[in-house]
Amino acid sequence: MASIAKFQKTSASVQAITVLPVLLAISLVHMLNDSMQAVVPAMYPILEKSLNLSYVQVGWIGFMLNMTSSVMQPVVGAYSDRRPLPMMLPIGMGLSLIGMVGIALAPQFWYLLFAVVFIGLGSAIFHPEGSRIVYFASGGRRGFAQSVYQVGGNAGSSLAPLMTIFIFVPFGQFGAIWGTLFAGMAIAVLLGLVPWYKKKLAQWELEREKRLASKTLAAEHANHPRMKFALGLLIFLVFARSWYHSGISSYYQFYLEHDYGLSVRQAQIPVFLFLAAGVLGTYFGGVLADRFGLKNMIVFSITGAAPFALALPHLPLMLVYPVIALLGFIILSGFSVAVVYAQFLMPAKVGMASGLTTGLAFGMGAIGAVALGKAADVFGLSSVMFYCSFLPLVGLSAIFLPSDRKLGV
C-alpha cells in the first residue's frame, strides 16, 4: 500500500496548491460539453414524434452517444497517459460542434445516429484530458477538485429538461443548432487553458525519473489481485448506477406522460429535479469524501438511494417531486468519488482510471438504455420502471471494496 503514498509524493510539486481558477474553468467546459450531450436526450420527445421513433430507436440513439464516448475514453486515456496532447481538447470540441449541426439538420434516423457519433467522439477526447487538468490543479484535495469538475458536467446534463421546455418544444429539431454556441464557448475557454496545461506537463516531465521509480511500485500495487477485484467491482457499481440513471433520464418522462397524464413540458420538471439535485449531490459527495472516506461515500450514494428508488413508481404525483429530488442528490453523491477512488487504485494511470469509471462503465450503462427501451416496447413502460427501481440494491456489494483509509487517503 505504501506504493501509492510514494507515488503521490513524487508529484507534490505540481499539485502543491489548489488552483481554483483552473478548476472553475475546466468545470465550465465540462458543463458546456455535457450540455451538448444533454441535447440528445432532451430531444427524445421531439424526435419520437417528428421522426416517428420507437422506444428501442430512442435507446439506440443513447447507445451510440454513450458507447462512442465511453468506449473511446479508456483508449484516449491510456494513450494520453503516455503522451498528453493539450491541443486535442479544442479539436475534440470542434468535433462536437459538427455533431450539433448534424443533429439540427438530420432528415432521418440514420443521419441522426451519424451526427451523434461526432458528439460522442468529442466527449471521449475531452474527459480523460479534463480529468488530468483537475489532477494537476487539485493541490492534493482530490475529492473537492473532482467534485467541482463533475458539478459542471452534471449541471450541463441537468439542462436537458429545460432545453426541451424552452428550446425544442417551440423550435423543434432545428433548435439543436443552439448547441453550437456551447461548442464555441468551450473551444475559447480551452484555448485559454492550453498554455497552463502545457506548463504543468513540462513540470511533470521534469520529474519523470522520480516518477518512473515509484511507478513500478504503483504498478505492482495496481496489479495485485485484490486491487483488480476492487476495480472490477467499482466498474460494476458504476454500471448499475448508469442503468438506473438511463432509466430515469431517458424514459421517466414518457412514464410520466403515459401513467400520470402529464404533458411533454410538465414531464420535464421531475426529471430536471432529479438531475439538478444530482448537481448538489455531486459537489457535497466529493467534499464529504475528503472527510469521511471514498468507500463510505460510494456505499452511501448507491444503497442510500435504494429506498427512494423502490418507492418512486408507487407514489402519487404530489410526492414524486420531493422524492425524486432526494433520489438524485443521494445517488449522484458518489459520482465524482468513484473517479477519485479509481485513481487511487491506479495512481500511475490517471487518464485510464478516469476513462474506465466515466467512460467504459457508462458505455456499459448505454447498453442498458437499449435494453430498457426494448423492454418498454415489449412489456410496457410501467413494468420497466418498476423493475428498474431494484437496481440501486446492487450497491450493497460496495461493502466489499477495500477501505481507502488503508490506501493512505
XYZ file of C-alpha atoms in Angstrom:
409
model
C 0.000 0.000 0.000
C 2.940 2.288 0.538
C 3.482 2.478 -3.227
C 0.573 4.878 -3.595
C 1.888 7.239 -0.954
C 5.344 7.210 -2.564
C 3.844 7.890 -5.970
C 1.829 10.825 -4.624
C 4.892 12.416 -3.000
C 6.790 12.499 -6.298
C 4.097 14.670 -7.841
C 3.762 17.059 -4.895
C 5.475 19.976 -6.626
C 2.919 20.047 -9.441
C -0.056 19.708 -7.065
C 1.038 21.695 -4.016
C -1.658 24.363 -4.289
C -5.267 24.009 -5.396
C -5.638 26.232 -8.484
C -9.289 27.256 -8.176
C -9.487 29.414 -11.359
C -8.320 26.453 -13.432
C -10.787 24.138 -11.691
C -13.646 26.549 -12.348
C -12.614 26.976 -15.984
C -12.411 23.256 -16.704
C -15.680 22.763 -14.809
C -17.296 25.346 -17.100
C -16.033 23.468 -20.151
C -17.348 20.244 -18.627
C -20.742 21.900 -18.271
C -20.688 23.046 -21.907
C -19.552 19.624 -23.126
C -22.228 17.747 -21.201
C -24.827 20.332 -22.220
C -24.162 19.308 -25.814
C -24.569 15.669 -24.838
C -27.749 16.626 -22.974
C -29.222 17.962 -26.205
C -29.670 14.373 -27.360
C -31.918 13.074 -24.537
C -33.584 16.482 -24.353
C -34.780 15.956 -27.917
C -36.192 12.467 -27.361
C -39.823 13.655 -27.016
C -39.425 15.842 -30.108
C -37.649 13.214 -32.219
C -40.059 10.487 -31.150
C -42.848 12.420 -32.800
C -41.064 14.167 -35.707
C -39.167 11.050 -36.892
C -41.763 8.547 -35.584
C -39.249 6.696 -33.405
C -39.920 3.618 -31.298
C -38.607 3.294 -27.747
C -35.876 0.946 -28.907
C -34.754 3.528 -31.513
C -34.630 6.121 -28.754
C -32.464 3.662 -26.853
C -30.153 3.222 -29.869
C -29.588 6.971 -30.045
C -28.475 6.989 -26.407
C -26.437 3.847 -27.041
C -24.491 5.393 -29.922
C -23.828 8.581 -27.963
C -22.654 6.869 -24.801
C -20.832 3.958 -26.411
C -18.871 6.226 -28.763
C -17.773 8.493 -25.944
C -17.403 5.692 -23.412
C -15.504 3.011 -25.294
C -13.074 5.581 -26.646
C -12.408 7.204 -23.264
C -10.153 4.451 -21.867
C -8.345 4.320 -25.226
C -7.759 8.079 -25.225
C -6.853 7.950 -21.526
C -4.314 5.152 -21.999
C -2.695 6.976 -24.923
C -2.626 10.357 -23.189
C -1.074 8.761 -20.068
C 1.944 8.141 -22.267
C 1.700 11.208 -24.491
C -0.667 14.004 -23.379
C -1.895 16.195 -26.237
C -3.254 19.528 -24.926
C -4.397 20.742 -28.354
C -6.678 17.725 -28.680
C -9.029 19.438 -26.206
C -10.186 22.240 -28.573
C -10.036 19.843 -31.545
C -12.385 17.458 -29.746
C -14.825 20.287 -29.117
C -14.705 21.024 -32.832
C -15.996 17.502 -33.483
C -18.858 18.138 -31.057
C -19.702 21.342 -32.923
C -20.009 19.345 -36.170
C -22.279 16.901 -34.353
C -24.599 19.652 -33.158
C -25.036 20.931 -36.708
C -25.720 17.380 -37.857
C -28.463 16.833 -35.275
C -30.192 20.069 -36.239
C -30.241 19.116 -39.933
C -30.630 15.310 -39.802
C -33.543 14.288 -42.086
C -33.923 10.732 -40.750
C -32.889 8.286 -38.034
C -29.617 7.053 -39.579
C -28.296 10.573 -40.240
C -29.113 11.393 -36.649
C -27.051 8.453 -35.388
C -24.085 9.573 -37.507
C -24.248 13.095 -36.056
C -24.434 11.707 -32.518
C -21.141 9.836 -33.101
C -19.306 13.154 -33.543
C -20.590 14.416 -30.195
C -19.522 11.160 -28.593
C -16.010 11.381 -30.039
C -15.629 14.970 -28.854
C -16.648 13.943 -25.353
C -14.286 10.937 -25.403
C -11.357 13.232 -26.125
C -12.323 15.808 -23.525
C -12.952 13.723 -20.399
C -9.576 11.988 -19.825
C -7.610 15.160 -20.580
C -10.013 17.220 -18.478
C -9.520 14.851 -15.545
C -5.751 15.225 -15.886
C -6.082 19.012 -15.653
C -8.165 18.532 -12.498
C -5.484 16.196 -11.124
C -2.807 18.860 -11.667
C -4.951 21.673 -10.228
C -6.220 19.754 -7.181
C -3.333 20.512 -4.841
C -3.974 17.128 -3.245
C -7.654 17.901 -2.494
C -8.801 15.212 -4.897
C -12.368 14.803 -3.686
C -13.033 18.541 -3.702
C -11.363 19.110 -7.084
C -13.129 16.225 -8.780
C -16.465 17.302 -7.337
C -16.022 20.846 -8.713
C -15.226 19.330 -12.091
C -18.164 16.910 -12.018
C -20.572 19.587 -10.818
C -20.013 21.294 -14.151
C -20.763 18.112 -16.069
C -23.853 17.236 -14.055
C -25.085 20.840 -14.293
C -24.822 20.560 -18.069
C -26.732 17.283 -18.060
C -29.443 18.765 -15.843
C -30.203 21.377 -18.503
C -31.805 18.729 -20.747
C -35.393 19.151 -19.447
C -35.124 22.957 -19.548
C -33.849 22.847 -23.122
C -36.844 20.681 -24.012
C -39.259 23.188 -22.461
C -37.754 26.434 -23.753
C -35.997 25.447 -26.987
C -37.033 22.146 -28.535
C -40.784 22.290 -27.929
C -41.028 25.773 -29.535
C -38.342 25.353 -32.246
C -38.311 21.618 -32.882
C -35.324 19.666 -34.154
C -33.550 22.684 -35.659
C -33.324 24.149 -32.151
C -30.265 21.889 -31.684
C -28.289 24.490 -33.650
C -28.117 26.472 -30.387
C -25.693 23.833 -29.183
C -23.024 25.258 -31.473
C -22.828 28.211 -29.066
C -21.836 25.769 -26.296
C -19.110 24.338 -28.525
C -17.778 27.772 -29.469
C -17.574 28.898 -25.839
C -15.863 25.660 -24.811
C -13.234 25.991 -27.541
C -12.463 29.562 -26.450
C -12.005 28.566 -22.778
C -9.862 25.560 -23.682
C -7.561 27.641 -25.858
C -7.014 29.802 -22.774
C -6.212 26.752 -20.616
C -3.797 25.090 -23.044
C -0.726 27.218 -22.067
C -1.206 26.447 -18.342
C -1.705 22.764 -19.128
C 1.467 22.650 -21.233
C 3.428 24.267 -18.402
C 2.206 21.674 -15.888
C 3.016 18.859 -18.286
C 6.555 20.235 -18.635
C 6.950 20.186 -14.838
C 5.517 16.697 -14.776
C 8.086 15.602 -17.375
C 10.966 17.051 -15.340
C 10.037 14.646 -12.560
C 9.924 11.723 -14.974
C 12.823 9.814 -13.416
C 11.443 10.072 -9.872
C 8.007 9.179 -11.125
C 9.217 6.121 -13.038
C 10.948 4.796 -9.930
C 7.752 4.929 -7.889
C 5.597 3.992 -10.874
C 6.972 0.458 -10.749
C 5.781 0.108 -7.154
C 2.425 1.641 -8.024
C 2.068 -0.733 -10.980
C 2.769 -3.714 -8.706
C 0.082 -2.433 -6.337
C -2.429 -1.941 -9.186
C -1.758 -5.481 -10.466
C -2.405 -7.052 -7.076
C -5.434 -9.405 -7.340
C -7.232 -7.522 -4.561
C -6.885 -4.238 -6.424
C -8.047 -5.810 -9.686
C -11.100 -7.161 -7.879
C -11.775 -3.713 -6.373
C -11.555 -2.011 -9.773
C -13.830 -4.597 -11.375
C -16.380 -4.204 -8.582
C -16.211 -0.416 -8.847
C -16.911 -0.535 -12.587
C -19.813 -2.912 -11.943
C -21.297 -0.486 -9.403
C -20.969 2.445 -11.787
C -22.524 0.236 -14.463
C -25.582 -0.499 -12.288
C -25.956 3.181 -11.397
C -25.744 4.080 -15.082
C -28.543 1.659 -15.938
C -30.760 3.306 -13.368
C -29.710 6.797 -14.403
C -30.523 5.913 -18.037
C -33.943 4.697 -16.989
C -34.792 7.969 -15.241
C -33.159 10.435 -17.654
C -34.286 8.706 -20.860
C -37.664 7.102 -20.147
C -39.166 8.501 -16.950
C -40.528 11.488 -18.857
C -42.542 9.106 -21.091
C -43.684 7.204 -17.991
C -44.992 10.463 -16.503
C -46.851 11.256 -19.715
C -48.463 7.820 -20.015
C -49.133 6.888 -16.377
C -49.675 10.313 -14.811
C -51.163 12.095 -17.823
C -48.610 14.937 -17.857
C -47.807 16.983 -20.950
C -44.347 16.950 -22.545
C -43.465 20.195 -20.744
C -44.852 19.060 -17.379
C -42.998 15.743 -17.575
C -39.654 17.539 -17.754
C -39.945 19.031 -14.259
C -39.387 15.828 -12.192
C -36.517 14.815 -14.486
C -34.988 18.258 -14.038
C -35.326 17.979 -10.246
C -33.563 14.608 -10.329
C -30.675 15.964 -12.410
C -30.410 19.341 -10.653
C -30.380 17.756 -7.201
C -27.687 15.456 -8.547
C -25.511 18.511 -9.201
C -25.637 19.391 -5.497
C -25.106 15.761 -4.550
C -22.010 15.567 -6.751
C -20.434 18.578 -5.048
C -21.205 17.606 -1.469
C -20.293 13.981 -2.129
C -16.769 14.964 -3.147
C -16.337 17.320 -0.210
C -17.626 14.770 2.307
C -15.441 12.041 0.799
C -12.340 14.047 1.728
C -13.531 13.881 5.325
C -15.304 10.524 5.684
C -13.594 8.415 3.036
C -14.187 7.438 -0.572
C -15.564 3.965 0.074
C -18.059 5.265 2.655
C -19.459 7.775 0.164
C -19.703 5.168 -2.597
C -21.647 2.825 -0.292
C -23.933 5.640 0.872
C -24.595 7.003 -2.612
C -25.930 3.744 -4.023
C -27.504 1.913 -1.074
C -28.879 5.142 0.396
C -30.787 5.753 -2.819
C -32.428 2.307 -2.806
C -35.457 3.107 -0.545
C -36.370 6.166 -2.627
C -35.885 4.293 -5.905
C -38.117 1.434 -4.732
C -40.848 3.855 -3.635
C -40.806 6.108 -6.715
C -43.012 4.010 -9.081
C -45.757 3.783 -6.452
C -46.024 7.407 -5.349
C -48.806 9.899 -6.055
C -47.719 12.786 -8.243
C -47.501 15.217 -5.324
C -44.796 13.101 -3.655
C -42.873 12.382 -6.852
C -41.259 15.833 -6.838
C -39.560 15.782 -3.393
C -38.656 12.068 -3.557
C -37.058 12.220 -6.989
C -35.014 15.244 -5.878
C -33.715 13.347 -2.812
C -33.033 10.347 -5.021
C -30.967 12.403 -7.457
C -28.990 14.033 -4.649
C -28.069 10.747 -2.978
C -27.354 8.555 -5.979
C -25.098 11.134 -7.633
C -23.215 11.975 -4.443
C -20.827 9.174 -5.364
C -20.348 10.224 -8.979
C -17.053 12.103 -8.622
C -15.959 9.914 -5.718
C -15.838 6.839 -7.956
C -13.358 8.576 -10.265
C -11.062 9.553 -7.381
C -11.261 6.044 -5.915
C -10.249 4.575 -9.293
C -7.307 6.986 -9.461
C -6.129 5.770 -6.057
C -6.389 2.188 -7.288
C -4.446 3.121 -10.452
C -2.194 6.027 -9.384
C 0.175 5.601 -12.333
C -2.644 5.763 -14.898
C -4.826 8.753 -14.116
C -6.254 9.060 -17.629
C -7.180 5.395 -17.886
C -8.749 5.415 -14.409
C -10.963 8.292 -15.449
C -11.795 6.621 -18.749
C -12.828 3.392 -17.049
C -15.111 4.994 -14.471
C -16.689 7.799 -16.514
C -16.174 6.166 -19.884
C -16.304 2.412 -20.298
C -18.651 1.890 -17.366
C -21.069 4.444 -18.830
C -20.774 2.677 -22.156
C -21.949 -0.465 -20.419
C -24.761 1.645 -18.988
C -25.620 2.712 -22.540
C -26.398 -0.918 -23.302
C -28.955 -0.574 -20.534
C -30.642 2.279 -22.410
C -31.212 -0.007 -25.397
C -32.263 -2.938 -23.204
C -34.707 -0.781 -21.259
C -36.109 0.677 -24.478
C -36.636 -2.786 -25.965
C -38.215 -3.984 -22.726
C -40.532 -0.964 -22.738
C -41.664 -1.764 -26.295
C -42.345 -5.407 -25.358
C -43.540 -5.329 -21.739
C -44.643 -1.729 -21.295
C -43.024 1.273 -19.677
C -44.699 0.768 -16.296
C -43.129 -2.667 -15.872
C -39.693 -1.349 -16.858
C -39.869 1.486 -14.319
C -40.920 -0.977 -11.617
C -38.083 -3.466 -12.165
C -35.567 -0.685 -12.768
C -36.207 0.536 -9.229
C -34.380 -2.519 -7.831
C -31.050 -1.630 -9.480
C -29.694 0.530 -6.601
C -29.826 -2.545 -4.354
C -26.746 -3.714 -6.244
C -24.917 -1.064 -4.227
C -24.870 -3.406 -1.217
C -21.872 -5.116 -2.828
C -19.860 -1.896 -2.296
C -19.114 -3.065 1.240
C -16.561 -5.469 -0.309
C -14.438 -2.597 -1.668
C -11.090 -2.118 0.130
C -11.080 0.797 2.551
C -9.386 3.827 1.035
C -8.195 4.751 4.542
C -5.848 1.795 4.248
C -4.715 3.156 0.904
C -3.380 6.259 2.563
C -6.143 8.716 1.770
